[in-house]
Amino acid sequence: MEVSPREWDILKALRDLGGKAPAHALAEQLSIPLATLMSDSQSLEGKGLIRSTEVRIKRARLTEEGKRYAEEGLPERRLVEALVELGGRAEIKQVAEKASLTGQELAIALGWARRKGWVSVKEGTLTLLERPGKTPEEEILALASRGEVRVEELARRGLEAALASLERRGLVEVEEEAFRILKITELGLKALEAPRPEELVSCLTPELIITGRWRSVRFKRFNLEAPGLPVYPGRMHPVQEVVEEIREIFLEMGFQEIRGPLVETAFWNFDALFTPQDHPAREMHDTFYLADPSEGDLPSEAIVQAVARTHEDGWETGSRGWGYKWRAEEARKLVMRTHTTATTIRYLAEHPEPPVWVFCIDRVYRNERVDYKHLAEFHQIEGIVMDVNVGLRDLMGILAEFYRKLGFRKIRFWPSYFPYTEPSLQSTVYSPEHKAWIELCGAGVFRPEVVRPFGVKHPVLAWGGGLERLVMLKLGVKDIRKLYRNELSWLRGLPICP
Ligand code: PHE
């Protein structure tokens, strides 16, 4: 059996120590780090030259308070001894003074002395009932005052209950330590009959070459099959990686990126998108409303008026509106943006002339119960195209192209509903891996009720959907919360080039 020089040394030290020793003692004896010894001993065990077993040892140690009592005696002991000296009956005050017990300690002493049935108390006077001999607790304090004691030893002496009681009183702490005990085997003893193997050289140095010693030394053989140490370089967060990829795709397709505020007025989040003020999505269970400040500014009076009229009776849009009384207070309320459509409509209001090809990838907030597929803070991917002569076909074409670039070949559309688009559609892509159609985004052409108040005269194609779902698909994650849990093992384990 081949052993390395160090393995040979370990076997020898083990034999000299009687054939059996704890790993840490052996490491100390050989002056090598424990980790080195452990890896060598694994190899030795693999060769059947040693056997190792784990032993757990529990030790009891006195706490600071415990140490003090070990010296001065337990408070209840001091109390009883003082009482004995005072003739077995005395006022508490007197006993306390004699035993030099004050405050908290006196309370502890009285409590335990009574509980143990050593004294009785009546109208401030103590009467001795029993003067106990050395108690199990005191035995432990005495044993442990010389250092740590093994719990096993205490158990053998029948002191378990007393130990538990001292632990509860905070006078003793029990700690468990795990050891590895190494034991040399017959085979190991045999291996020692061979002379210590020569030192192997694992690194060819200039010195070896110059002196010509390389001719005579023995080189260690490289194991080219041995796995290398994994390297974890700094890297982008996987969600951010997908964001970069999507950004790249939009830029390739001729879009520009826009961003907008996370805190929006309800005006931009809802009203500008022709979402009526009593729409269920506005209610507290979906939208986070800000408490302080609770209101923001509305745009120019002309725009506000146009939006208000559109909601009420359709204004000049050809629509009949929703038929209710629009309130500016409702529109002023500040909300956490619930969708990035708030940002695209804001941009459109400032850029009413074609062409507009913009996208936004950013955070949105919804008052959701967090579970494996919902987060209260997540991201949306949003885009709009406003141009002369664009229509639904262009929208479907752009979406198909976008998803194709992301790696999804099959895409399906079907009619849907949003208050701000007509026609509206929903799109799904097919994931061959999951063998399932996955809902990705809502889309449509902005209604005249949305665009006319802002002076936009050309068709606006719009779409928006969740980012996390896409990331989950790409990374094979089943629980959305995993994306933001910062589990290092998962983050490190993800391939950089999938
Ligand atoms: N804002 C919609 C959502 O959050 C998606 C959408 C955007 C629909 C643009 C149509 C047009 O689900």
Short mmCIF file of C-alpha atoms in Angstrom, two decimals, residues 27-203:
data_model
loop_
_atom_site.label_atom_id
_atom_site.label_comp_id
_atom_site.label_asym_id
_atom_site.label_seq_id
_atom_site.Cartn_x
_atom_site.Cartn_y
_atom_site.Cartn_z
CA ALA A 27 -2.26 17.24 14.67
CA GLU A 28 -0.66 18.97 17.61
CA GLN A 29 1.88 16.23 18.07
CA LEU A 30 2.88 16.44 14.39
CA SER A 31 2.61 20.24 14.28
CA ILE A 32 0.37 20.20 11.23
CA PRO A 33 -2.95 22.02 10.84
CA LEU A 34 -5.99 19.96 11.82
CA ALA A 35 -7.47 20.42 8.33
CA THR A 36 -4.37 18.85 6.78
CA LEU A 37 -4.50 15.97 9.21
CA MET A 38 -8.17 15.44 8.47
CA SER A 39 -7.64 15.26 4.74
CA ASP A 40 -4.71 12.86 5.18
CA SER A 41 -6.69 10.74 7.56
CA GLN A 42 -9.49 10.53 5.03
CA SER A 43 -7.05 9.19 2.50
CA LEU A 44 -5.61 6.79 5.09
CA GLU A 45 -9.06 5.59 5.97
CA GLY A 46 -9.81 5.10 2.29
CA LYS A 47 -6.80 2.80 2.12
CA GLY A 48 -7.98 0.92 5.17
CA LEU A 49 -4.94 1.92 7.23
CA ILE A 50 -6.87 3.68 9.94
CA ARG A 51 -10.45 3.84 11.14
CA SER A 52 -12.06 6.96 12.50
CA THR A 53 -15.06 7.41 14.71
CA GLU A 54 -16.81 10.45 15.98
CA VAL A 55 -17.28 10.89 19.69
CA ARG A 56 -19.34 13.55 21.29
CA ILE A 57 -18.45 14.68 24.73
CA LYS A 58 -20.59 16.86 26.91
CA ARG A 59 -18.86 18.95 29.49
CA ALA A 60 -20.23 21.04 32.30
CA ARG A 61 -18.52 24.27 33.19
CA LEU A 62 -19.29 26.83 35.91
CA THR A 63 -20.59 30.22 34.86
CA GLU A 64 -19.19 33.35 36.53
CA GLU A 65 -21.97 33.18 39.10
CA GLY A 66 -21.36 29.47 39.54
CA LYS A 67 -17.67 30.09 40.21
CA ARG A 68 -18.49 32.64 42.87
CA TYR A 69 -20.85 30.23 44.62
CA ALA A 70 -18.30 27.45 44.38
CA GLU A 71 -16.03 29.68 46.45
CA GLU A 72 -18.44 31.36 48.82
CA GLY A 73 -21.04 28.63 49.03
CA LEU A 74 -24.54 28.68 47.64
CA PRO A 75 -26.56 31.56 49.09
CA GLU A 76 -29.02 29.13 50.72
CA ARG A 77 -26.09 27.26 52.33
CA ARG A 78 -24.65 30.49 53.70
CA LEU A 79 -28.06 31.37 55.09
CA VAL A 80 -28.51 28.04 56.84
CA GLU A 81 -24.99 28.04 58.29
CA ALA A 82 -25.50 31.55 59.66
CA LEU A 83 -28.81 30.48 61.15
CA VAL A 84 -27.14 27.49 62.81
CA GLU A 85 -24.59 29.79 64.37
CA LEU A 86 -27.37 32.01 65.63
CA GLY A 87 -28.92 29.07 67.43
CA GLY A 88 -31.40 27.90 64.87
CA ARG A 89 -33.82 30.77 65.19
CA ALA A 90 -33.32 34.41 64.37
CA GLU A 91 -34.67 37.40 62.54
CA ILE A 92 -34.06 37.48 58.80
CA LYS A 93 -32.15 40.73 59.13
CA GLN A 94 -29.76 39.25 61.64
CA VAL A 95 -29.17 36.12 59.61
CA ALA A 96 -28.63 38.15 56.46
CA GLU A 97 -26.08 40.28 58.18
CA LYS A 98 -24.24 37.31 59.62
CA ALA A 99 -24.19 35.56 56.23
CA SER A 100 -23.44 38.89 54.47
CA LEU A 101 -26.34 38.34 52.12
CA THR A 102 -27.93 41.41 50.56
CA GLY A 103 -30.64 42.29 48.11
CA GLN A 104 -31.05 39.85 45.27
CA GLU A 105 -28.80 37.24 46.87
CA LEU A 106 -30.80 37.25 50.07
CA ALA A 107 -33.97 36.73 48.06
CA ILE A 108 -32.36 33.81 46.22
CA ALA A 109 -31.11 32.33 49.52
CA LEU A 110 -34.52 32.57 51.20
CA GLY A 111 -36.29 31.19 48.17
CA TRP A 112 -34.14 28.10 47.86
CA ALA A 113 -33.76 27.45 51.59
CA ARG A 114 -37.55 27.36 51.92
CA ARG A 115 -38.11 25.40 48.77
CA LYS A 116 -35.61 22.80 49.91
CA GLY A 117 -37.34 22.63 53.29
CA TRP A 118 -34.33 23.79 55.29
CA VAL A 119 -35.99 26.73 57.02
CA SER A 120 -39.39 28.16 57.65
CA VAL A 121 -40.23 31.83 57.74
CA LYS A 122 -42.80 33.43 59.92
CA GLU A 123 -43.23 37.16 60.56
CA GLY A 124 -39.67 37.99 59.64
CA THR A 125 -38.19 35.21 61.74
CA LEU A 126 -36.33 32.21 60.39
CA THR A 127 -36.48 28.78 62.01
CA LEU A 128 -34.09 26.02 61.10
CA LEU A 129 -35.83 22.82 60.04
CA GLU A 130 -32.89 20.86 58.75
CA ARG A 131 -29.18 21.35 58.43
CA PRO A 132 -28.38 19.46 55.26
CA GLY A 133 -25.18 17.63 54.59
CA LYS A 134 -23.33 18.26 51.34
CA THR A 135 -25.98 18.41 48.61
CA PRO A 136 -25.63 16.99 45.08
CA GLU A 137 -25.52 20.55 43.74
CA GLU A 138 -22.67 21.40 46.03
CA GLU A 139 -20.88 18.25 44.99
CA ILE A 140 -21.05 19.37 41.36
CA LEU A 141 -19.88 22.88 42.21
CA ALA A 142 -16.91 21.41 44.00
CA LEU A 143 -16.07 19.04 41.15
CA ALA A 144 -16.45 21.69 38.46
CA SER A 145 -14.53 24.35 40.36
CA ARG A 146 -11.36 22.47 39.40
CA GLY A 147 -12.20 22.80 35.72
CA GLU A 148 -14.62 21.16 33.35
CA VAL A 149 -16.32 17.91 34.26
CA ARG A 150 -17.76 15.42 31.89
CA VAL A 151 -21.51 15.10 32.05
CA GLU A 152 -21.03 11.36 31.71
CA GLU A 153 -18.99 11.36 34.91
CA LEU A 154 -21.68 13.32 36.73
CA ALA A 155 -24.32 10.92 35.46
CA ARG A 156 -22.31 8.00 36.78
CA ARG A 157 -22.37 9.58 40.20
CA GLY A 158 -26.13 10.01 39.97
CA LEU A 159 -25.91 13.79 39.77
CA GLU A 160 -28.02 14.34 36.64
CA ALA A 161 -30.97 15.97 38.36
CA ALA A 162 -28.71 18.29 40.33
CA LEU A 163 -26.90 19.23 37.11
CA ALA A 164 -30.17 20.11 35.42
CA SER A 165 -31.16 22.24 38.37
CA LEU A 166 -27.81 24.10 38.34
CA GLU A 167 -28.17 24.62 34.61
CA ARG A 168 -31.61 26.12 35.14
CA ARG A 169 -30.21 28.40 37.82
CA GLY A 170 -27.60 29.59 35.35
CA LEU A 171 -24.70 28.37 37.50
CA VAL A 172 -23.50 25.73 35.08
CA GLU A 173 -23.25 25.58 31.30
CA VAL A 174 -23.14 22.36 29.34
CA GLU A 175 -21.29 22.26 26.07
CA GLU A 176 -21.01 19.49 23.57
CA GLU A 177 -17.85 18.90 21.61
CA ALA A 178 -17.35 16.50 18.76
CA PHE A 179 -14.06 14.68 18.35
CA ARG A 180 -12.70 12.38 15.78
CA ILE A 181 -10.82 9.46 17.20
CA LEU A 182 -8.38 7.83 14.85
CA LYS A 183 -7.36 4.24 15.29
CA ILE A 184 -4.64 2.42 13.41
CA THR A 185 -5.67 -0.87 11.77
CA GLU A 186 -3.71 -4.09 11.29
CA LEU A 187 -3.04 -2.97 7.75
CA GLY A 188 -1.80 0.36 9.04
CA LEU A 189 0.65 -1.32 11.37
CA LYS A 190 1.88 -3.37 8.47
CA ALA A 191 2.42 -0.29 6.35
CA LEU A 192 4.76 1.01 9.02
CA GLU A 193 7.04 -1.97 8.53
CA ALA A 194 8.18 -0.43 5.26
CA PRO A 195 10.70 2.41 5.60
CA ARG A 196 9.42 5.97 5.53
CA PRO A 197 8.89 6.79 1.83
CA GLU A 198 11.03 9.40 0.23
CA GLU A 199 9.83 12.96 0.15
CA LEU A 200 8.10 13.59 -3.16
CA VAL A 201 8.69 16.86 -4.97
CA SER A 202 5.48 18.44 -6.17
CA CYS A 203 6.93 21.61 -7.61
#
